[in-house]
């Protein structure tokens, strides 16, 4: 670390920037976001590119509700993803 402190290296999971990382991220987003949007939010158009997504909402209240629900979906799948 910049202050000279030594830290143990994290060896769990794929390395950031590794060749498998984008594939795993895309698989996760496919199930945690894409499928959730297809089943639960038929009213709203949406688009996702890699790890960025946009949901087209009609009101600010709807946007806030979907933001909260999408976070819960990502947490649920993140907690149960192999």
GROMACS .gro file of C-alpha atoms in nm:
model
   82
    1UNK     CA    1   0.000   0.000   0.000
    2UNK     CA    2   0.116   0.358  -0.046
    3UNK     CA    3   0.166   0.396   0.329
    4UNK     CA    4   0.388   0.084   0.344
    5UNK     CA    5   0.121  -0.138   0.502
    6UNK     CA    6   0.127  -0.500   0.382
    7UNK     CA    7  -0.201  -0.673   0.310
    8UNK     CA    8  -0.280  -1.032   0.231
    9UNK     CA    9  -0.371  -1.086  -0.133
   10UNK     CA   10  -0.728  -1.189  -0.214
   11UNK     CA   11  -0.711  -1.518  -0.403
   12UNK     CA   12  -1.087  -1.588  -0.432
   13UNK     CA   13  -1.274  -1.557  -0.759
   14UNK     CA   14  -1.148  -1.472  -1.105
   15UNK     CA   15  -0.892  -1.193  -1.134
   16UNK     CA   16  -1.020  -0.853  -1.235
   17UNK     CA   17  -0.924  -0.795  -1.595
   18UNK     CA   18  -0.888  -1.169  -1.655
   19UNK     CA   19  -1.023  -1.319  -1.976
   20UNK     CA   20  -1.303  -1.507  -1.796
   21UNK     CA   21  -1.430  -1.205  -1.596
   22UNK     CA   22  -1.643  -1.052  -1.876
   23UNK     CA   23  -1.798  -1.391  -1.954
   24UNK     CA   24  -1.892  -1.451  -1.591
   25UNK     CA   25  -2.025  -1.097  -1.552
   26UNK     CA   26  -2.239  -1.136  -1.864
   27UNK     CA   27  -2.380  -1.469  -1.743
   28UNK     CA   28  -2.464  -1.319  -1.405
   29UNK     CA   29  -2.632  -1.014  -1.559
   30UNK     CA   30  -2.826  -1.235  -1.801
   31UNK     CA   31  -2.995  -1.419  -1.514
   32UNK     CA   32  -3.000  -1.146  -1.249
   33UNK     CA   33  -3.115  -0.855  -1.468
   34UNK     CA   34  -3.221  -0.958  -1.818
   35UNK     CA   35  -3.449  -1.246  -1.715
   36UNK     CA   36  -3.589  -1.045  -1.425
   37UNK     CA   37  -3.679  -0.757  -1.659
   38UNK     CA   38  -3.837  -0.994  -1.912
   39UNK     CA   39  -4.058  -1.156  -1.648
   40UNK     CA   40  -4.134  -0.878  -1.402
   41UNK     CA   41  -4.132  -0.554  -1.601
   42UNK     CA   42  -4.305  -0.601  -1.933
   43UNK     CA   43  -4.422  -0.239  -1.937
   44UNK     CA   44  -4.074  -0.085  -1.943
   45UNK     CA   45  -3.832  -0.089  -2.232
   46UNK     CA   46  -3.475  -0.153  -2.130
   47UNK     CA   47  -3.130  -0.207  -2.274
   48UNK     CA   48  -2.811  -0.355  -2.136
   49UNK     CA   49  -2.459  -0.341  -2.277
   50UNK     CA   50  -2.201  -0.541  -2.080
   51UNK     CA   51  -2.248  -0.431  -1.719
   52UNK     CA   52  -2.437  -0.109  -1.796
   53UNK     CA   53  -2.813  -0.099  -1.816
   54UNK     CA   54  -3.091   0.151  -1.868
   55UNK     CA   55  -3.460   0.112  -1.789
   56UNK     CA   56  -3.695   0.358  -1.958
   57UNK     CA   57  -3.947   0.476  -1.697
   58UNK     CA   58  -4.258   0.691  -1.719
   59UNK     CA   59  -4.228   0.865  -1.382
   60UNK     CA   60  -3.966   0.938  -1.118
   61UNK     CA   61  -4.160   0.724  -0.869
   62UNK     CA   62  -4.151   0.430  -1.110
   63UNK     CA   63  -3.777   0.481  -1.164
   64UNK     CA   64  -3.711   0.479  -0.790
   65UNK     CA   65  -3.923   0.164  -0.745
   66UNK     CA   66  -3.742  -0.019  -1.027
   67UNK     CA   67  -3.404   0.089  -0.895
   68UNK     CA   68  -3.487  -0.062  -0.557
   69UNK     CA   69  -3.632  -0.382  -0.706
   70UNK     CA   70  -3.343  -0.431  -0.950
   71UNK     CA   71  -3.096  -0.402  -0.663
   72UNK     CA   72  -3.288  -0.670  -0.474
   73UNK     CA   73  -3.282  -0.895  -0.781
   74UNK     CA   74  -2.907  -0.852  -0.822
   75UNK     CA   75  -2.853  -0.922  -0.451
   76UNK     CA   76  -3.076  -1.232  -0.463
   77UNK     CA   77  -2.897  -1.381  -0.761
   78UNK     CA   78  -2.557  -1.275  -0.632
   79UNK     CA   79  -2.627  -1.458  -0.308
   80UNK     CA   80  -2.733  -1.776  -0.490
   81UNK     CA   81  -2.513  -1.770  -0.801
   82UNK     CA   82  -2.264  -2.061  -0.807
   0.00000   0.00000   0.00000
